[in-house]
Amino acid sequence: LTKQLLGFARGGKYEVRPTDLNALIEKGSEMFGRTKKEIRIHRKFQKDLWTVAVDRTQIDQVLLNLYVNAWQAMPEGGDLYIQTENVTLDENYIKHFNLEPGNYVKISVTDTGVGMDEATRQRIFEPFFTTKGMGRGTGLGLAAVYGIIKNHGGIINVYSEKDKGTSFNVYLPRSEKEIAITEEKLSDEILKGSETILLVDDEDMVINVAPEMLKAMGYRVLLARSGKEAIEVYKNSKDNIDMVILDMVMPDMGGGGVYDRIKEINPNVKVLLSSGYSIDSQASEILERGCDGFIQKPFNIKDLSLSIRKVLDQK
Ligand SMILES: Nc1ncnc2c1ncn2[C@@H]1O[C@H](COP(=O)(O)OP(=O)(O)OP(=O)(O)O)[C@@H](O)[C@H]1O
Ligand SMILES: [Mg+2]
């Protein structure tokens, strides 16, 4: 039944993406708060919250269900506390849930409402269990919440005291994949493409970030971490490589040397030179030898996308 419920809203489509829950929660709770003036919402978000991989529509739905329940539990108004936190769950805590110990993001939704007794608390996640009168509740809200959290490899638990309030805690596993460059950050200003790019750089900073940027723009990426490796990769795959982004300063072989070698292999090769220094004599010399463009590091995604298109679209 929960499976049906979960797929229901989306015609069975799931879309799991690395997500910043703070941003997601802020948006959703603000929207909710605008329609419910009688409750005060307090947000306390952990800075640098870990990334989680979620279906955002489903997590929005989970949170909305929790907010609505909290609101209904506070007919005279009250306080709603929404918090996020990075937590590490150990063997001891996790063993009842059949999950791996490790890093989780905890979301808690706490109200100062009517609370519930133990007998009610035991049953709240059952489908069709409701204490709300005929025609008011279907009792499916928390059943769906439970199913969604479980599907995400997470945990939900609840603490409640009659006449004091209720606290729901949701734990979602940290995603190893950090938020790459999410689609919404790709504004119109960013030009996309689908060509294959050989990225040559020895700096971890660049190696960790630039391929994600390039992939987010639609490109296929090959990576070389030294001048020698670059020449090797280029030799082997030159027919598949549409352009090269070449770092100028590398320990084994400077950008100039690499440039000359790959130019020998393919005189029509397109090269975007990159360097931590602004154009200096060394760079301008390479540019004069026919290199197609220059970008200064550190670059942002917008500059990078523009520089790439300039090079690739050159006739
Ligand atoms: N924040 C809360 N405070 C007190 N009781 C709660 C709270 N959240 C849930 N409950 C109890 O759990 C029951 C089940 O909740 P659930 O959201 O599944 O169904 P519902 O709210 O009754 O109906 P629906 O969500 O389908 O409109 C509720 O009827 C209520 O008794
Ligand atoms: Mg409900």
Short mmCIF file of C-alpha atoms and ligand atoms in Angstrom, two decimals:
data_model
loop_
_atom_site.label_atom_id
_atom_site.label_comp_id
_atom_site.label_asym_id
_atom_site.label_seq_id
_atom_site.Cartn_x
_atom_site.Cartn_y
_atom_site.Cartn_z
CA LEU A 1 0.00 0.00 0.00
CA THR A 2 2.73 2.47 0.91
CA LYS A 3 4.40 1.70 -2.38
CA GLN A 4 1.21 2.69 -4.12
CA LEU A 5 0.99 5.81 -2.04
CA LEU A 6 4.53 6.79 -2.84
CA GLY A 7 4.29 6.37 -6.54
CA PHE A 8 0.84 7.85 -6.66
CA ALA A 9 1.74 11.51 -6.56
CA ARG A 10 4.20 11.28 -9.42
CA GLY A 11 2.87 8.56 -11.64
CA GLY A 12 5.59 6.33 -10.24
CA LYS A 13 8.47 8.59 -11.18
CA TYR A 14 11.32 9.01 -8.74
CA GLU A 15 14.15 11.40 -9.08
CA VAL A 16 16.89 11.13 -6.51
CA ARG A 17 19.33 14.00 -6.51
CA PRO A 18 22.02 15.30 -4.15
CA THR A 19 20.27 17.96 -2.16
CA ASP A 20 20.88 20.72 0.35
CA LEU A 21 18.09 20.01 2.82
CA ASN A 22 18.42 23.41 4.48
CA ALA A 23 17.43 25.10 1.27
CA LEU A 24 14.63 22.64 0.60
CA ILE A 25 13.24 22.96 4.13
CA GLU A 26 13.49 26.71 4.17
CA LYS A 27 11.47 27.03 1.00
CA GLY A 28 8.78 24.55 2.04
CA SER A 29 8.39 25.82 5.58
CA GLU A 30 8.16 29.42 4.47
CA MET A 31 5.40 28.55 2.10
CA PHE A 32 3.60 26.68 4.85
CA GLY A 33 4.12 29.51 7.34
CA ARG A 34 2.57 32.07 5.04
CA THR A 35 -0.79 30.29 5.21
CA LYS A 36 -0.69 29.54 8.94
CA LYS A 37 -0.23 32.81 10.76
CA GLU A 38 -1.46 31.41 14.08
CA ILE A 39 1.70 29.38 14.62
CA ARG A 40 5.21 30.70 15.08
CA ILE A 41 7.86 28.88 13.12
CA HIS A 42 11.41 28.73 14.50
CA ARG A 43 14.14 27.44 12.25
CA LYS A 44 17.52 26.32 13.44
CA PHE A 45 19.64 25.01 10.60
CA GLN A 46 23.04 23.42 10.91
CA LYS A 47 25.68 25.29 8.95
CA ASP A 48 27.42 23.19 6.31
CA LEU A 49 24.76 20.54 6.50
CA TRP A 50 25.81 17.33 4.80
CA THR A 51 24.37 16.52 1.44
CA VAL A 52 21.70 13.87 1.12
CA ALA A 53 20.42 12.16 -1.98
CA VAL A 54 16.64 12.47 -2.05
CA ASP A 55 13.59 12.74 -4.18
CA ARG A 56 12.79 16.34 -3.39
CA THR A 57 9.11 16.11 -4.12
CA GLN A 58 8.74 13.23 -1.70
CA ILE A 59 10.74 14.91 1.05
CA ASP A 60 8.65 18.05 0.60
CA GLN A 61 5.60 15.87 1.00
CA VAL A 62 7.01 14.28 4.17
CA LEU A 63 7.70 17.66 5.73
CA LEU A 64 4.35 19.07 4.74
CA ASN A 65 2.59 16.12 6.39
CA LEU A 66 4.56 16.73 9.58
CA TYR A 67 3.80 20.46 9.53
CA VAL A 68 0.10 19.90 8.95
CA ASN A 69 -0.07 17.37 11.78
CA ALA A 70 1.75 19.81 14.07
CA TRP A 71 -0.57 22.62 13.10
CA GLN A 72 -3.63 20.45 13.70
CA ALA A 73 -2.22 19.51 17.11
CA MET A 74 -2.12 23.20 18.04
CA PRO A 75 -5.67 24.47 17.49
CA GLU A 76 -4.98 27.42 19.77
CA GLY A 77 -1.74 28.22 17.96
CA GLY A 78 1.74 27.55 19.26
CA ASP A 79 5.33 27.07 18.26
CA LEU A 80 6.75 24.91 15.54
CA TYR A 81 10.48 24.20 15.72
CA ILE A 82 12.25 22.96 12.62
CA GLN A 83 15.87 21.93 13.01
CA THR A 84 18.58 20.29 10.97
CA GLU A 85 21.75 18.72 12.25
CA ASN A 86 24.64 16.52 11.13
CA VAL A 87 24.75 13.41 13.32
CA THR A 88 26.80 10.25 13.43
CA LEU A 89 24.79 7.23 14.50
CA ASP A 90 26.68 4.39 16.11
CA GLU A 91 26.08 0.65 16.12
CA ASN A 92 24.11 0.90 19.34
CA TYR A 93 21.64 3.41 18.10
CA ILE A 94 21.16 1.95 14.69
CA LYS A 95 20.91 -1.75 15.46
CA HIS A 96 17.14 -1.71 15.92
CA PHE A 97 16.67 -0.30 12.47
CA ASN A 98 18.62 -2.64 10.29
CA LEU A 99 20.75 0.16 8.89
CA GLU A 100 24.43 0.97 8.63
CA PRO A 101 26.03 3.08 11.33
CA GLY A 102 27.48 6.28 9.96
CA ASN A 103 26.66 9.82 9.02
CA TYR A 104 23.10 11.05 8.80
CA VAL A 105 21.32 14.33 8.50
CA LYS A 106 18.71 14.75 11.20
CA ILE A 107 15.61 16.82 10.67
CA SER A 108 13.37 17.42 13.64
CA VAL A 109 9.90 18.90 13.62
CA THR A 110 8.64 19.74 17.09
CA ASP A 111 5.33 21.25 18.14
CA THR A 112 3.89 22.50 21.42
CA GLY A 113 0.54 20.88 20.76
CA VAL A 114 -1.78 18.34 22.36
CA GLY A 115 0.70 15.46 22.21
CA MET A 116 -0.43 11.84 22.34
CA ASP A 117 -0.61 8.95 24.72
CA GLU A 118 1.44 5.80 24.40
CA ALA A 119 -1.37 3.76 22.79
CA THR A 120 -1.78 6.34 20.04
CA ARG A 121 1.93 6.75 19.56
CA GLN A 122 2.27 3.02 18.91
CA ARG A 123 -0.08 3.16 15.96
CA ILE A 124 0.49 6.45 14.20
CA PHE A 125 2.40 5.01 11.25
CA GLU A 126 -0.34 2.48 10.44
CA PRO A 127 -2.25 3.25 7.27
CA PHE A 128 -5.73 4.60 8.04
CA PHE A 129 -4.97 5.12 11.71
CA THR A 130 -6.39 8.48 12.68
CA THR A 131 -7.78 10.12 15.79
CA LYS A 132 -9.26 12.90 13.75
CA GLY A 133 -13.00 12.83 13.31
CA MET A 134 -14.89 11.45 10.34
CA GLY A 135 -14.08 13.29 7.19
CA ARG A 136 -11.14 15.10 8.73
CA GLY A 137 -8.20 12.74 8.56
CA THR A 138 -7.62 9.73 6.36
CA GLY A 139 -4.79 8.44 8.52
CA LEU A 140 -2.55 8.10 5.51
CA GLY A 141 -0.24 11.04 6.18
CA LEU A 142 2.25 9.34 8.46
CA ALA A 143 1.99 6.01 6.65
CA ALA A 144 3.25 7.78 3.54
CA VAL A 145 5.92 9.60 5.57
CA TYR A 146 7.14 6.33 6.99
CA GLY A 147 7.29 4.64 3.60
CA ILE A 148 9.15 7.51 1.97
CA ILE A 149 11.76 7.73 4.71
CA LYS A 150 12.26 3.99 4.64
CA ASN A 151 12.70 4.06 0.87
CA HIS A 152 15.42 6.66 1.36
CA GLY A 153 17.32 4.39 3.73
CA GLY A 154 16.35 6.58 6.65
CA ILE A 155 14.72 6.41 10.05
CA ILE A 156 11.82 8.25 11.61
CA ASN A 157 10.98 8.26 15.28
CA VAL A 158 8.71 10.21 17.55
CA TYR A 159 8.68 11.52 21.10
CA SER A 160 5.49 12.84 22.55
CA GLU A 161 4.04 13.91 25.85
CA LYS A 162 0.35 14.39 26.34
CA ASP A 163 -0.54 18.10 26.53
CA LYS A 164 3.06 19.13 26.04
CA GLY A 165 3.90 18.45 22.44
CA THR A 166 5.44 16.14 19.91
CA SER A 167 8.75 15.79 18.20
CA PHE A 168 9.35 13.86 14.99
CA ASN A 169 12.95 13.07 14.08
CA VAL A 170 13.89 12.04 10.58
CA TYR A 171 17.36 10.71 9.78
CA LEU A 172 18.53 10.52 6.18
CA PRO A 173 21.86 8.98 5.22
CA ARG A 174 24.59 11.36 4.15
CA SER A 175 25.36 11.11 0.48
CA GLU A 176 28.97 10.56 -0.47
CA LYS A 177 28.40 12.56 -3.58
CA GLU A 178 28.55 16.18 -2.68
CA ILE A 179 26.20 18.47 -4.48
CA ALA A 180 27.77 18.72 -7.85
CA ILE A 181 26.51 21.68 -9.68
CA THR A 182 22.79 21.25 -9.53
CA GLU A 183 20.67 22.08 -12.50
CA GLU A 184 19.10 25.08 -10.87
CA LYS A 185 22.49 26.64 -10.42
CA LEU A 186 22.92 26.41 -14.16
CA SER A 187 21.26 29.64 -15.04
CA ASP A 188 20.63 30.88 -18.53
CA GLU A 189 23.98 32.58 -18.50
CA ILE A 190 25.68 29.24 -18.66
CA LEU A 191 26.26 27.81 -22.07
CA LYS A 192 26.01 24.08 -22.44
CA GLY A 193 27.52 21.62 -24.84
CA SER A 194 28.03 17.93 -25.43
CA GLU A 195 31.57 17.73 -26.75
CA THR A 196 34.42 15.79 -25.15
CA ILE A 197 37.01 17.80 -23.27
CA LEU A 198 40.42 16.73 -22.06
CA LEU A 199 41.15 18.55 -18.82
CA VAL A 200 44.84 18.78 -17.98
CA ASP A 201 45.68 19.97 -14.49
CA ASP A 202 47.69 18.82 -11.50
CA GLU A 203 45.89 20.86 -8.86
CA ASP A 204 43.46 18.97 -6.63
CA MET A 205 41.24 22.00 -6.38
CA VAL A 206 40.70 22.00 -10.12
CA ILE A 207 40.56 18.23 -10.48
CA ASN A 208 37.86 17.97 -7.83
CA VAL A 209 35.64 20.73 -9.08
CA ALA A 210 36.11 21.36 -12.78
CA PRO A 211 35.00 17.91 -14.04
CA GLU A 212 31.71 18.29 -12.14
CA MET A 213 31.21 21.70 -13.66
CA LEU A 214 31.92 20.40 -17.12
CA LYS A 215 29.62 17.43 -16.72
CA ALA A 216 26.88 19.69 -15.41
CA MET A 217 27.22 21.69 -18.61
CA GLY A 218 26.75 18.51 -20.61
CA TYR A 219 30.33 17.76 -21.66
CA ARG A 220 32.15 14.46 -21.51
CA VAL A 221 35.38 14.78 -19.58
CA LEU A 222 38.76 13.07 -19.78
CA LEU A 223 41.29 13.92 -17.12
CA ALA A 224 45.07 14.07 -17.15
CA ARG A 225 47.03 15.03 -14.07
CA SER A 226 50.37 15.79 -15.68
CA GLY A 227 51.83 16.92 -18.93
CA LYS A 228 53.08 13.45 -19.84
CA GLU A 229 49.74 11.88 -19.08
CA ALA A 230 48.04 14.54 -21.17
CA ILE A 231 50.13 13.71 -24.20
CA GLU A 232 49.51 10.00 -23.66
CA VAL A 233 45.74 10.45 -23.37
CA TYR A 234 45.64 12.81 -26.30
CA LYS A 235 47.59 10.41 -28.49
CA ASN A 236 45.23 7.57 -27.69
CA SER A 237 41.95 9.42 -27.94
CA LYS A 238 42.57 12.35 -30.24
CA ASP A 239 39.70 11.45 -32.53
CA ASN A 240 37.26 11.67 -29.64
CA ILE A 241 38.60 14.83 -28.02
CA ASP A 242 37.08 18.08 -29.19
CA MET A 243 39.16 20.38 -27.07
CA VAL A 244 41.82 20.54 -24.38
CA ILE A 245 41.83 22.70 -21.27
CA LEU A 246 45.48 22.99 -20.45
CA ASP A 247 47.09 24.16 -17.24
CA MET A 248 50.19 26.17 -17.92
CA VAL A 249 52.17 25.35 -14.82
CA MET A 250 52.76 21.68 -14.07
CA PRO A 251 55.71 20.07 -12.34
CA ASP A 252 56.76 17.61 -15.03
CA MET A 253 56.24 19.60 -18.18
CA GLY A 254 54.96 23.10 -18.67
CA GLY A 255 51.83 23.92 -20.66
CA GLY A 256 53.96 25.25 -23.49
CA GLY A 257 55.72 21.93 -24.00
CA VAL A 258 52.48 19.99 -23.82
CA TYR A 259 50.91 22.39 -26.24
CA ASP A 260 53.67 21.89 -28.79
CA ARG A 261 53.42 18.10 -28.54
CA ILE A 262 49.68 17.83 -28.99
CA LYS A 263 49.83 20.39 -31.77
CA GLU A 264 52.25 18.06 -33.51
CA ILE A 265 49.82 15.18 -33.08
CA ASN A 266 46.92 17.25 -34.36
CA PRO A 267 47.60 20.68 -35.89
CA ASN A 268 43.90 21.54 -35.60
CA VAL A 269 43.62 20.84 -31.90
CA LYS A 270 41.61 23.39 -29.93
CA VAL A 271 43.20 24.45 -26.68
CA LEU A 272 42.00 26.66 -23.86
CA LEU A 273 44.93 27.65 -21.72
CA SER A 274 44.40 28.03 -17.99
CA SER A 275 46.64 29.48 -15.36
CA GLY A 276 46.61 30.83 -11.86
CA TYR A 277 48.40 33.88 -13.09
CA SER A 278 46.82 36.45 -15.30
CA ILE A 279 48.09 36.49 -18.84
CA ASP A 280 51.81 36.96 -18.61
CA SER A 281 54.54 36.73 -21.18
CA GLN A 282 54.63 32.94 -21.09
CA ALA A 283 50.91 32.65 -21.71
CA SER A 284 50.80 35.30 -24.37
CA GLU A 285 53.63 33.56 -26.13
CA ILE A 286 51.63 30.33 -26.26
CA LEU A 287 48.59 32.25 -27.41
CA GLU A 288 50.64 33.68 -30.22
CA ARG A 289 51.60 30.19 -31.27
CA GLY A 290 47.94 29.64 -32.06
CA CYS A 291 46.37 28.62 -28.80
CA ASP A 292 42.67 29.40 -28.87
CA GLY A 293 41.93 31.05 -25.56
CA PHE A 294 42.93 31.77 -22.02
CA ILE A 295 41.11 31.49 -18.70
CA GLN A 296 42.44 32.56 -15.34
CA LYS A 297 42.11 30.26 -12.34
CA PRO A 298 40.20 30.01 -10.16
CA PHE A 299 37.38 30.15 -12.65
CA ASN A 300 33.68 30.06 -11.97
CA ILE A 301 31.28 27.97 -13.95
CA LYS A 302 29.98 30.89 -15.94
CA ASP A 303 33.39 32.07 -17.12
CA LEU A 304 34.38 28.53 -17.90
CA SER A 305 31.28 27.85 -19.96
CA LEU A 306 31.75 31.02 -21.98
CA SER A 307 35.44 30.41 -22.61
CA ILE A 308 34.76 26.86 -23.75
CA ARG A 309 32.06 27.87 -26.22
CA LYS A 310 34.30 30.64 -27.57
CA VAL A 311 36.97 28.06 -28.34
CA LEU A 312 34.67 25.34 -29.66
CA ASP A 313 32.58 27.63 -31.83
CA GLN A 314 35.59 29.27 -33.48
CA LYS A 315 35.75 28.51 -37.13
N1 LIG B 1 2.10 16.36 15.81
C1 LIG B 1 1.18 15.53 16.31
N2 LIG B 1 0.67 15.74 17.54
C2 LIG B 1 -0.26 14.91 18.05
N3 LIG B 1 -0.73 13.83 17.40
C3 LIG B 1 -0.25 13.56 16.19
C4 LIG B 1 0.73 14.39 15.57
N4 LIG B 1 1.03 13.87 14.37
C5 LIG B 1 0.26 12.76 14.24
N5 LIG B 1 -0.51 12.56 15.32
C6 LIG B 1 -1.44 11.45 15.52
O1 LIG B 1 -1.20 10.47 14.55
C7 LIG B 1 -2.38 10.18 13.81
C8 LIG B 1 -2.04 9.77 12.44
O2 LIG B 1 -1.49 10.85 11.70
P1 LIG B 1 -1.58 10.86 10.13
O3 LIG B 1 -0.92 12.08 9.64
O4 LIG B 1 -1.12 9.56 9.62
O5 LIG B 1 -3.12 10.91 9.85
P2 LIG B 1 -4.11 12.11 10.07
O6 LIG B 1 -3.36 13.39 10.29
O7 LIG B 1 -5.06 11.70 11.14
O8 LIG B 1 -4.86 12.16 8.70
P3 LIG B 1 -4.27 12.74 7.32
O9 LIG B 1 -2.84 13.02 7.53
O10 LIG B 1 -4.48 11.65 6.35
O11 LIG B 1 -5.06 13.96 7.07
C9 LIG B 1 -3.20 11.45 13.93
O12 LIG B 1 -4.57 11.19 13.74
C10 LIG B 1 -2.87 11.89 15.36
O13 LIG B 1 -3.62 11.18 16.29
MG MG B 2 -1.79 13.96 8.96
#
